[in-house]
CSV table of C-alpha atoms and ligand atoms in Angstrom, one decimal:
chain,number,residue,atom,x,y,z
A,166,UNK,CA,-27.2,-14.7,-1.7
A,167,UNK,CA,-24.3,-17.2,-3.4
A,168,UNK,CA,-21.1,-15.4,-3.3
A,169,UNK,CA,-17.6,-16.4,-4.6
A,170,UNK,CA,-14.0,-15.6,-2.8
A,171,UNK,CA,-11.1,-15.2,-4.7
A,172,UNK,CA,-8.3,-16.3,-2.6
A,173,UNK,CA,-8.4,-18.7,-0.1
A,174,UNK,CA,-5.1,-17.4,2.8
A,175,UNK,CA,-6.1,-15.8,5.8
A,176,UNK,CA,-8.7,-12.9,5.3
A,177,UNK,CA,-10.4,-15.3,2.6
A,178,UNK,CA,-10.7,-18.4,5.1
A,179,UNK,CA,-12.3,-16.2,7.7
A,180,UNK,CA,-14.5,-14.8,5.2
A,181,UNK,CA,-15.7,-18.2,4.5
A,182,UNK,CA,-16.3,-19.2,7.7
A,183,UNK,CA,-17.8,-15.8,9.0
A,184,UNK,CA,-20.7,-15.9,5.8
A,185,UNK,CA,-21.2,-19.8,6.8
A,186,UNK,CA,-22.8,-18.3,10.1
A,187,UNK,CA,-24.9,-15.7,8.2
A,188,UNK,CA,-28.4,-17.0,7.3
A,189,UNK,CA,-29.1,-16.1,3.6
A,190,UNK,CA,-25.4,-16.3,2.7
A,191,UNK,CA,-23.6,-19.5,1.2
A,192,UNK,CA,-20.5,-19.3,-0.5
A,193,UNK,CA,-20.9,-21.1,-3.7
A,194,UNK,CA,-17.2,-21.2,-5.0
A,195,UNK,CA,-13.5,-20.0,-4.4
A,196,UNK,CA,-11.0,-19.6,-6.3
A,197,UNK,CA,-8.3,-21.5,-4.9
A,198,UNK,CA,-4.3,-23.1,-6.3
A,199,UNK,CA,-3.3,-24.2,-3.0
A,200,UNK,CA,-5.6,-27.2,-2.3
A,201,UNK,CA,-7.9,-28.8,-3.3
A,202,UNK,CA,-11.9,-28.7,-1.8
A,203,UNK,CA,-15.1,-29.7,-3.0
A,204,UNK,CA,-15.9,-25.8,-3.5
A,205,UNK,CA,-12.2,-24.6,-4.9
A,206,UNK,CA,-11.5,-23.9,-8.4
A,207,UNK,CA,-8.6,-22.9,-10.3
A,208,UNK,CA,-10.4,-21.5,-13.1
A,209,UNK,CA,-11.8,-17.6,-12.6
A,210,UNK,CA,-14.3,-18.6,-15.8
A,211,UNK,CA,-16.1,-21.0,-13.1
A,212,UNK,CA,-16.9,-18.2,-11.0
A,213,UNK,CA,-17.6,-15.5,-13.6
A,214,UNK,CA,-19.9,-17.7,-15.5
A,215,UNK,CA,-21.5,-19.1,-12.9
A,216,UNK,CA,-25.6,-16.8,-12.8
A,217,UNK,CA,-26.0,-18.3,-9.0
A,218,UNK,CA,-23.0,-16.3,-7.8
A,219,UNK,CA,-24.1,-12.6,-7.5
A,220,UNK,CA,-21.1,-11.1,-5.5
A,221,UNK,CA,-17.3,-12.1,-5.8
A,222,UNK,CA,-15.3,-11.2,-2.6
A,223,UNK,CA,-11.2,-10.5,-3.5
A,224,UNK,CA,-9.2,-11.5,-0.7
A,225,UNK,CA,-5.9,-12.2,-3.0
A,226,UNK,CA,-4.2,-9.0,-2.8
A,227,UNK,CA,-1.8,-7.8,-5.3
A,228,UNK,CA,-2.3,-5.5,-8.3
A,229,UNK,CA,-2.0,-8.1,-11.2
A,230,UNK,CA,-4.2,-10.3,-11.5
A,231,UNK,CA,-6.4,-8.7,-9.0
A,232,UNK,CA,-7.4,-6.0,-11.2
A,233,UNK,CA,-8.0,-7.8,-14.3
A,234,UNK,CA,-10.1,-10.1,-12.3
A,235,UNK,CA,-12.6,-7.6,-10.9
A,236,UNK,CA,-13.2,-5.8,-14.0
A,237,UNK,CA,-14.2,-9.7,-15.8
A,238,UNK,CA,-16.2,-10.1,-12.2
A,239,UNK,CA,-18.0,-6.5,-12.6
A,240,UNK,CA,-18.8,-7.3,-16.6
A,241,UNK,CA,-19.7,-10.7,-15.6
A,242,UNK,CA,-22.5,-8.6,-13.3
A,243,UNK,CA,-21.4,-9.4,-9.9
A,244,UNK,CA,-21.3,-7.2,-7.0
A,245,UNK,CA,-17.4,-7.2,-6.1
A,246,UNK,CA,-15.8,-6.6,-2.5
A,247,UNK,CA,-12.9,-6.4,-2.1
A,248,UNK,CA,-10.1,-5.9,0.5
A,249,UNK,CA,-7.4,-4.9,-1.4
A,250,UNK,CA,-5.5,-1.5,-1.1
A,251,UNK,CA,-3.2,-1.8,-3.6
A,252,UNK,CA,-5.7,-2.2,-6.1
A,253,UNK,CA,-8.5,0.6,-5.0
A,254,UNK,CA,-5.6,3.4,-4.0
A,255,UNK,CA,-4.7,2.4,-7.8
A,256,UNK,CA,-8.1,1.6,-9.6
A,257,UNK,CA,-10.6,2.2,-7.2
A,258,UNK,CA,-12.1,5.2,-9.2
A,259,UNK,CA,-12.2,3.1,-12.9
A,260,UNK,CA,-13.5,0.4,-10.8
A,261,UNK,CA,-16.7,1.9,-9.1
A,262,UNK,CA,-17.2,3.8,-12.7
A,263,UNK,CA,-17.2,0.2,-14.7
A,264,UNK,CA,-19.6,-1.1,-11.1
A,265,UNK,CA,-21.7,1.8,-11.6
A,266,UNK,CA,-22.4,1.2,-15.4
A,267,UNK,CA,-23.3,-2.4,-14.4
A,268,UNK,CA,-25.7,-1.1,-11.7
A,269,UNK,CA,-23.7,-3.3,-9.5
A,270,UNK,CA,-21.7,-2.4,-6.2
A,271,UNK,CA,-18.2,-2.0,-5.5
A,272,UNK,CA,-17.0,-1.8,-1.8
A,273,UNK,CA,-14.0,-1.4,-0.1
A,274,UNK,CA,-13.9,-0.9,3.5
A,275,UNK,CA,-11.5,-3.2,4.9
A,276,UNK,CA,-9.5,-1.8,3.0
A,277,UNK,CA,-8.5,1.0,5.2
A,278,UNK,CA,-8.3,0.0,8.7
A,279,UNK,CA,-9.1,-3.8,8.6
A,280,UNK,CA,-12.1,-4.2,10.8
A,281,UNK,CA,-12.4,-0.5,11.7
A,282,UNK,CA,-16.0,0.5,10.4
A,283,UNK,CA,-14.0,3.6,9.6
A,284,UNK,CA,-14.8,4.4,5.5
A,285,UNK,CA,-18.4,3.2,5.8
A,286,UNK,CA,-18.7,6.2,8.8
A,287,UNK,CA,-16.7,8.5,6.7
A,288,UNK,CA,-18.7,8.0,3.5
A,289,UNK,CA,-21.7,8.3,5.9
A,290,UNK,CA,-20.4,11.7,7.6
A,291,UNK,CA,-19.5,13.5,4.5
A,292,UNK,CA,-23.0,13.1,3.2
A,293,UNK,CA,-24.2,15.1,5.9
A,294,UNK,CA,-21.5,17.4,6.8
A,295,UNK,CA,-18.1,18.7,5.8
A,296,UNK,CA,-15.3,16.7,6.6
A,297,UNK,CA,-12.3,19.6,6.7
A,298,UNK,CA,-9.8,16.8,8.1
A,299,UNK,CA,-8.6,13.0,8.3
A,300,UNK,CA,-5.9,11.2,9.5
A,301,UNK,CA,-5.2,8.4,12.1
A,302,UNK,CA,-2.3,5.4,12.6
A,303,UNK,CA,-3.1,3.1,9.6
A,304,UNK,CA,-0.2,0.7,9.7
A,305,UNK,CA,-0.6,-1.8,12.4
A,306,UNK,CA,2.9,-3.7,11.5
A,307,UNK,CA,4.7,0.1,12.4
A,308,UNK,CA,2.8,0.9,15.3
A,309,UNK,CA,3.7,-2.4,17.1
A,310,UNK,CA,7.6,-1.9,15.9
A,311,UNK,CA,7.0,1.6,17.5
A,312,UNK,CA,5.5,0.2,20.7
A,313,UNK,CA,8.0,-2.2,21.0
A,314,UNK,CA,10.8,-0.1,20.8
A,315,UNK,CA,9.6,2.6,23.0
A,316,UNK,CA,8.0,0.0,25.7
A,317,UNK,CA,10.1,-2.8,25.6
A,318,UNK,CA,13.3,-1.2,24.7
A,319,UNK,CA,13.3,-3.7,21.7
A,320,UNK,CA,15.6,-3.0,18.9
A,321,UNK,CA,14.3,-2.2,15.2
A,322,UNK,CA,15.0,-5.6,13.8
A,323,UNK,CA,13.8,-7.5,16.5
A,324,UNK,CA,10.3,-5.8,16.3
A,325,UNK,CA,9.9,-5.8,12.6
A,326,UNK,CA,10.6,-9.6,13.1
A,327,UNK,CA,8.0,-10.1,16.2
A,328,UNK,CA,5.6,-8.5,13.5
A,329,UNK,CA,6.1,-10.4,10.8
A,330,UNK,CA,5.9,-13.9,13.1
A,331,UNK,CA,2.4,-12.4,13.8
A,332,UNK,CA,1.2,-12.1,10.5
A,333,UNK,CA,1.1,-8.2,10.7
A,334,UNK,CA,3.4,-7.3,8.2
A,335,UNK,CA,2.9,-7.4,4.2
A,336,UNK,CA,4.1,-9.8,2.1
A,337,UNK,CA,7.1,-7.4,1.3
A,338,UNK,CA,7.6,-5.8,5.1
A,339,UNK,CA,9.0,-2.6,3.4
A,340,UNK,CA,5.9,-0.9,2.2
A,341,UNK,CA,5.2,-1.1,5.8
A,342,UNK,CA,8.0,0.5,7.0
A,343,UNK,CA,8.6,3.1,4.6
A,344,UNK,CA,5.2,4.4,4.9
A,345,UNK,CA,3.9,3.0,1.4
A,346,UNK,CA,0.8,1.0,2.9
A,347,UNK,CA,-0.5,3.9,5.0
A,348,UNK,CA,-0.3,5.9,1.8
A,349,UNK,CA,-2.4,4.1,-0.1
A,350,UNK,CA,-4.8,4.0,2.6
A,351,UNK,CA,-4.8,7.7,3.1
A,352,UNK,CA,-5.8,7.9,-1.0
A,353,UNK,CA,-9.0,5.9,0.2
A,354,UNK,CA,-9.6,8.0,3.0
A,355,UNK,CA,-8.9,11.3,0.1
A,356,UNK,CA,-11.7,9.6,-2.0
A,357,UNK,CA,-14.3,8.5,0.5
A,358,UNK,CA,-14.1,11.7,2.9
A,359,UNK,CA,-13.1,14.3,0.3
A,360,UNK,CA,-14.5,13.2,-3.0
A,361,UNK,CA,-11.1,13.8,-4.7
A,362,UNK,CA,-9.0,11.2,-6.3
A,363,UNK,CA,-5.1,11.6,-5.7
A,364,UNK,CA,-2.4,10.0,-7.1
A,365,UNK,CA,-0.6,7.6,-4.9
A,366,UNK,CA,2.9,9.3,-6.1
A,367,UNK,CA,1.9,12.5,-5.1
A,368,UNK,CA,1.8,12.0,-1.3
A,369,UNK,CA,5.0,13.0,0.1
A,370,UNK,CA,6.0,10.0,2.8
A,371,UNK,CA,8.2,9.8,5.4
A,372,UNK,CA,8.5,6.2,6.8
A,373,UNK,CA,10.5,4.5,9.9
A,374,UNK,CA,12.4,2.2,8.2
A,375,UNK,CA,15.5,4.1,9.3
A,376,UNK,CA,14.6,4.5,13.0
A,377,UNK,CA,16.9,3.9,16.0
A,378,UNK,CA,16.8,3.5,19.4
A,379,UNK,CA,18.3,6.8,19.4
A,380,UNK,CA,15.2,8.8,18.0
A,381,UNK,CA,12.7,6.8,20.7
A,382,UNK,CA,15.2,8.5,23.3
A,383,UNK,CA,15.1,11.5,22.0
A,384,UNK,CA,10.7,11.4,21.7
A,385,UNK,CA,11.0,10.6,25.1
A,386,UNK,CA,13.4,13.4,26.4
A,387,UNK,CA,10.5,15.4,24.3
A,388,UNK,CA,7.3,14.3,26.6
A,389,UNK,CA,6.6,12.1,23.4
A,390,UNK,CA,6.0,8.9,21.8
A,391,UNK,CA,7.3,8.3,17.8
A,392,UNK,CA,4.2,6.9,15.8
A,393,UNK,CA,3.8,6.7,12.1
A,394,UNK,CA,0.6,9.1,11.4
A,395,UNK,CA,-1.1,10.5,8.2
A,396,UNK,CA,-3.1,13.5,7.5
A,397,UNK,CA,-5.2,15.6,4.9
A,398,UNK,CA,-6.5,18.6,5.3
A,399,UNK,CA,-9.1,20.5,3.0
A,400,UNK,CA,-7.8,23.8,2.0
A,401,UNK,CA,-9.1,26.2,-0.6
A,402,UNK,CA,-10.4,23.8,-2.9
A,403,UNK,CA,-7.5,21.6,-2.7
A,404,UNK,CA,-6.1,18.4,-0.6
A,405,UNK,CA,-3.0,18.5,1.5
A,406,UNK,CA,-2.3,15.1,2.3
A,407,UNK,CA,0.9,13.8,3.7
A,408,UNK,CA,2.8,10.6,5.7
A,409,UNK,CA,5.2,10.9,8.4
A,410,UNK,CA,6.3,9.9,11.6
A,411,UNK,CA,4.9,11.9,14.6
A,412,UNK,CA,6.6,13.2,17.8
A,413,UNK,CA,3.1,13.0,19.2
A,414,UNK,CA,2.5,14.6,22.9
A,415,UNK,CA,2.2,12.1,25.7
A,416,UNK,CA,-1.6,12.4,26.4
A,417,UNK,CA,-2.7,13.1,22.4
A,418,UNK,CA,-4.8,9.8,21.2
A,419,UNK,CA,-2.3,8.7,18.7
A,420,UNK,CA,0.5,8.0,21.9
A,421,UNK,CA,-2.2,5.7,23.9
A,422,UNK,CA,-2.5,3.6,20.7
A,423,UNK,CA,-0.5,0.2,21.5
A,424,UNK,CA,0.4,-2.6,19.6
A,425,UNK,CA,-0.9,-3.0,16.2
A,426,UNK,CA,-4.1,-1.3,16.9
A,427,UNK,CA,-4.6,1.6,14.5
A,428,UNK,CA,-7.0,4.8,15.4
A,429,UNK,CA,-9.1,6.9,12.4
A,430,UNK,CA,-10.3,10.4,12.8
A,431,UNK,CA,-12.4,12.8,11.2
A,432,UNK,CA,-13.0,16.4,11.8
A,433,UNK,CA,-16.5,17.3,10.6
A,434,UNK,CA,-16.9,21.2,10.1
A,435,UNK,CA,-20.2,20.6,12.5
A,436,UNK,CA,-19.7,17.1,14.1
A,437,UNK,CA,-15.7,17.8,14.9
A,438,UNK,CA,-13.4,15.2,15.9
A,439,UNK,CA,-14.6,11.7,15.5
A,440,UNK,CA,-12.0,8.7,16.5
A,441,UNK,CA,-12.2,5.3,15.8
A,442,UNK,CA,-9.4,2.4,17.1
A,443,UNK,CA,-9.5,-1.3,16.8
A,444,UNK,CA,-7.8,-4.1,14.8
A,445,UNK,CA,-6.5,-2.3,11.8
A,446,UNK,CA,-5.6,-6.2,10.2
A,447,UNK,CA,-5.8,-9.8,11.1
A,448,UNK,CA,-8.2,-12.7,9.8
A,449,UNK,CA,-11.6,-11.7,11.7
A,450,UNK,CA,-11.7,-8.6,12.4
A,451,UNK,CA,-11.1,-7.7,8.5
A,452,UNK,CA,-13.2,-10.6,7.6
A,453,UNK,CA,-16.4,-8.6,9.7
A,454,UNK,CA,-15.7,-5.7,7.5
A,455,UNK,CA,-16.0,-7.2,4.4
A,456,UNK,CA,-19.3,-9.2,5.9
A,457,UNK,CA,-20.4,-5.7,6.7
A,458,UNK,CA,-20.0,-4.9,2.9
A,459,UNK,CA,-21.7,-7.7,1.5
A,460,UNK,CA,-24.5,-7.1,4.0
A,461,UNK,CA,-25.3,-3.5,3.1
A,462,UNK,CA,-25.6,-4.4,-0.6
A,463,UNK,CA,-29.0,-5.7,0.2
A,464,UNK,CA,-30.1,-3.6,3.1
A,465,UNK,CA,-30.0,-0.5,2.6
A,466,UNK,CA,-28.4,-1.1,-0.7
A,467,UNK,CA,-25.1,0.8,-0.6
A,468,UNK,CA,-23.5,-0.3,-3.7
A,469,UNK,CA,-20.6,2.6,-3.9
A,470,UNK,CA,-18.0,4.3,-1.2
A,471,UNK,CA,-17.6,7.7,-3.8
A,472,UNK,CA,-20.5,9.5,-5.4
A,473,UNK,CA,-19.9,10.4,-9.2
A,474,UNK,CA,-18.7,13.9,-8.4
A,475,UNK,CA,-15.6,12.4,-7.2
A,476,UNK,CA,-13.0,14.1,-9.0
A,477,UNK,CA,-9.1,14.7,-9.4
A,478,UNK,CA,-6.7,16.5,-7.4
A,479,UNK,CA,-2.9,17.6,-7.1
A,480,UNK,CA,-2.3,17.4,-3.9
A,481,UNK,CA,-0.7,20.8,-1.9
A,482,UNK,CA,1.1,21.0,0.6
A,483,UNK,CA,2.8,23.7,0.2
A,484,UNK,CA,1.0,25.8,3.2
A,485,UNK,CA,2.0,23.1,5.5
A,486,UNK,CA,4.4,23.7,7.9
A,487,UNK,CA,5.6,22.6,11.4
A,488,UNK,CA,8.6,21.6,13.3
A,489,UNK,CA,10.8,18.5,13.0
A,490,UNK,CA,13.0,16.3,14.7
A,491,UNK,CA,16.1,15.0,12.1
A,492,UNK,CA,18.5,13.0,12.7
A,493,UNK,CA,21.3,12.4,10.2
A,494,UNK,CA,25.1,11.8,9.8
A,495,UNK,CA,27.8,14.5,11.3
A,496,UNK,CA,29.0,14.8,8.0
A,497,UNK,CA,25.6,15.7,6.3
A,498,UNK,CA,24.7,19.6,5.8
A,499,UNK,CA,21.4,21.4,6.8
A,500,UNK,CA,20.9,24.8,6.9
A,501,UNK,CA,22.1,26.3,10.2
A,502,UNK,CA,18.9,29.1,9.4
A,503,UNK,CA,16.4,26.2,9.7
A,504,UNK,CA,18.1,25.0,13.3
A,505,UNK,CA,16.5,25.9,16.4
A,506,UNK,CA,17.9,23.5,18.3
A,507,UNK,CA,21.0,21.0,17.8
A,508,UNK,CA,22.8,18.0,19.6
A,509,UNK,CA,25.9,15.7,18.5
A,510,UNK,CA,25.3,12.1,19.7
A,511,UNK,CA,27.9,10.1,18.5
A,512,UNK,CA,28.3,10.0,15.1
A,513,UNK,CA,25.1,12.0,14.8
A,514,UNK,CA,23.6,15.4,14.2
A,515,UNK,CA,20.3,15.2,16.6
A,516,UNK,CA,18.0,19.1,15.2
A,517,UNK,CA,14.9,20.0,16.1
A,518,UNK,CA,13.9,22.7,12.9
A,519,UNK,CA,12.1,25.7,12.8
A,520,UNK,CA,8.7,25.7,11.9
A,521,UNK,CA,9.4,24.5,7.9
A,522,UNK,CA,7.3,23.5,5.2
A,523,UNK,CA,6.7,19.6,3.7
A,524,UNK,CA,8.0,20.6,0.4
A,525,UNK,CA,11.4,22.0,2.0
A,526,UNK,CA,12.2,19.2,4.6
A,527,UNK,CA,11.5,16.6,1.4
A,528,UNK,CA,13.9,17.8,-0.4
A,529,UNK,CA,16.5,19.0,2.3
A,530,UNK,CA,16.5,15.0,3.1
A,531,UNK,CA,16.4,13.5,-0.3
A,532,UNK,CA,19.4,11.5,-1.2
A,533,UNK,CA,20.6,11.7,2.7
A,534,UNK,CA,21.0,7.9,3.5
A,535,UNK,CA,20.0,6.9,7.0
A,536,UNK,CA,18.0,10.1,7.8
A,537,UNK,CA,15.4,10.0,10.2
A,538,UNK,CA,12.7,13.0,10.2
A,539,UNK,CA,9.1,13.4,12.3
A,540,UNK,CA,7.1,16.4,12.5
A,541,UNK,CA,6.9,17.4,15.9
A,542,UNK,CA,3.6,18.0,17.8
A,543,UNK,CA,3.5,21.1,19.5
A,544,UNK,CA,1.2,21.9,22.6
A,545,UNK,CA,-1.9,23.6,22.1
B,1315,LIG,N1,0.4,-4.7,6.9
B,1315,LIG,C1,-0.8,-4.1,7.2
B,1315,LIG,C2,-0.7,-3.4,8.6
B,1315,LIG,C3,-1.9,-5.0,7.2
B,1315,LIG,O1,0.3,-3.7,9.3
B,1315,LIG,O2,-1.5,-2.6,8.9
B,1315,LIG,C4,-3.3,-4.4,7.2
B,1315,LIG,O3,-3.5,-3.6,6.1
């Protein structure tokens, strides 16, 4: 099969050279600005008109002109793979609907977890089986930031820094860090595990971009390790699905996960807890997902990640509960009735909550500048 790449940086080069050592697989064209090569072109209308090229691979990233792109590649009936999660979290349901009208596929798995097989086994579980719960460390930029700090006693800048020198981090380092990119992964894992769509916005997210060496102490003091987790639950016909940072207890999964490595769970009603941990970014290891994908179109023909019953959801949350850890400013308030336990550490309030819901500790927090909050994991 001829196939065409749109974007030429570092997922897009290993594509090419990954499908180079695939028999049956030649990549006709790519879409290219930044040089020039026999195979490059700067004009999309090459690739979309082009009858050889039967599947278009988007390794560009970005929402604009990514989207616009796929939906001339799907009209122009290609298959289209792609690997971006700002684009599926936002389009991915219009997308597959347009694909499926073409009879061609649409497929997204390294999207969520880089070269984790974990949507394809997800898609693959819920067909058989109920899947009542998701979740995992998406973000590999936060986890090493988090490992760093704890392990190394390395400061919050100078990890976020190490992280983008590796290539981790996104273009703009702050949808890391404030939890953005594990959200849109999590809508993925909403749509391919739960057959429900949910809009990006209505996640609630905690991120780490306010962190300090102070809150890795306190983990610590805690028998825990911080790391930046998501979740959703199925619950009476409804999704709760949420970001946060986790206390997590010393011997749970999440805390043995190092570095950037990121770890994916499911709970099946009948299969339980499945995990899954490996590369969650990085040239090759996202590049063998997206190989996977353009594989499976042929054999066994898996054109779609969502089946057409896939339908909208307002996330709730409003049943979830737990404790947290929340650090903020002397001078801030929070309800002495929600305080179980609390600690002055210089020019900080250190509380660990009550149990108390999502909904109240959002808006507790909101518009308090520098707080820190993680939902604290309790023994079982
Ligand atoms: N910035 C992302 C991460 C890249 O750190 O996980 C992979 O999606």
């Amino acid at each position: 099969m001829k196939i065409g790449i749109l974007g030429m940086g570092t997922i897009g080069s290993g594509v090419y050279e990954l499908a180079g050592k695939i028999k049956g697989l030649e990549v006709k064209k790519v879409l290219e600005k930044r040089f020039e090569a026999p195979y490059t072109t700067t004009d999309i209308e090459d690739i979309a008109s082009d009858p050889e090229i039967k599947l278009v691979v988007e390794t560009m990233g970005g929402l604009h002109p990514a989207y616009e792109y796929a939906v001339r590649m799907i009209e122009s009936g290609k298959h289209y793979v792609t690997a971006n999660k700002l684009l599926v979290s936002a389009y991915g349901q219009q997308l597959t609907a347009l694909a499926r009208s073409k009879g061609k596929a649409f497929l997204y798995s390294a999207a969520c977890g880089g070269g984790i097989p974990f949507l394809r086994n997800l898609q693959l579980a819920r067909e058989g089986d109920c899947i009542e719960e998701a979740g995992g460390i998406l973000n590999g930029t936060t986890n090493f930031i988090l490992d760093c700090m704890q392990s190394k006693g390395m400061d919050y800048h100078a990890a976020l820094a190490e992280a983008q020198e590796r290539g981790y981090a996104e273009r703009d380092s702050s949808s890391d860090t404030d939890g953005l990119d594990t959200m849109r992964k999590l809508v993925l894992v909403c749509s391919v595990g739960f057959g429900r769509i949910v809009e990006p916005s209505k996640i609630p997210v905690f991120g780490i971009t306010s962190i300090s060496s102070i809150d890795i102490e306190q983990a610590r003091s805690m028998g825990r390790c911080i790391r930046l987790c998501c979740t959703v639950k199925a619950k009476d016909g409804s999704l709760c699905a949420y970001v946060e940072p986790r206390f997590c207890l010393k011997d749970s999964p999440e805390s043995s996960i190092r570095s950037n490595v990121n770890y994916a769970w499911y709970r099946g009603k009948n299969c339980g807890v499945i995990g899954f941990s490996g590369q969650g970014a990085g040239r090759y290891p996202t590049a063998s997902n997206i190989i996977r994908d353009i594989l499976s179109v042929n054999s066994p023909g898996c054109l779609y990640m969502t089946d057409e019953s896939c339908s909208s959801v307002e996330p709730d949350c409003t049943a979830e509960s737990h404790r947290y850890y929340v650090r903020i400013s002397k001078e801030a308030s929070f309800p002495e009735s929600l305080i179980s336990r609390r600690k002055e550490s210089g020019s900080f309030s250190l509380i660990e909550t009550i149990a108390i819901s999502l909904k109240t500790i959002h808006s507790l927090l909101e518009g308090i500048a520098g707080a820190f909050a993680a939902g604290i994991e309790e023994d079982a």
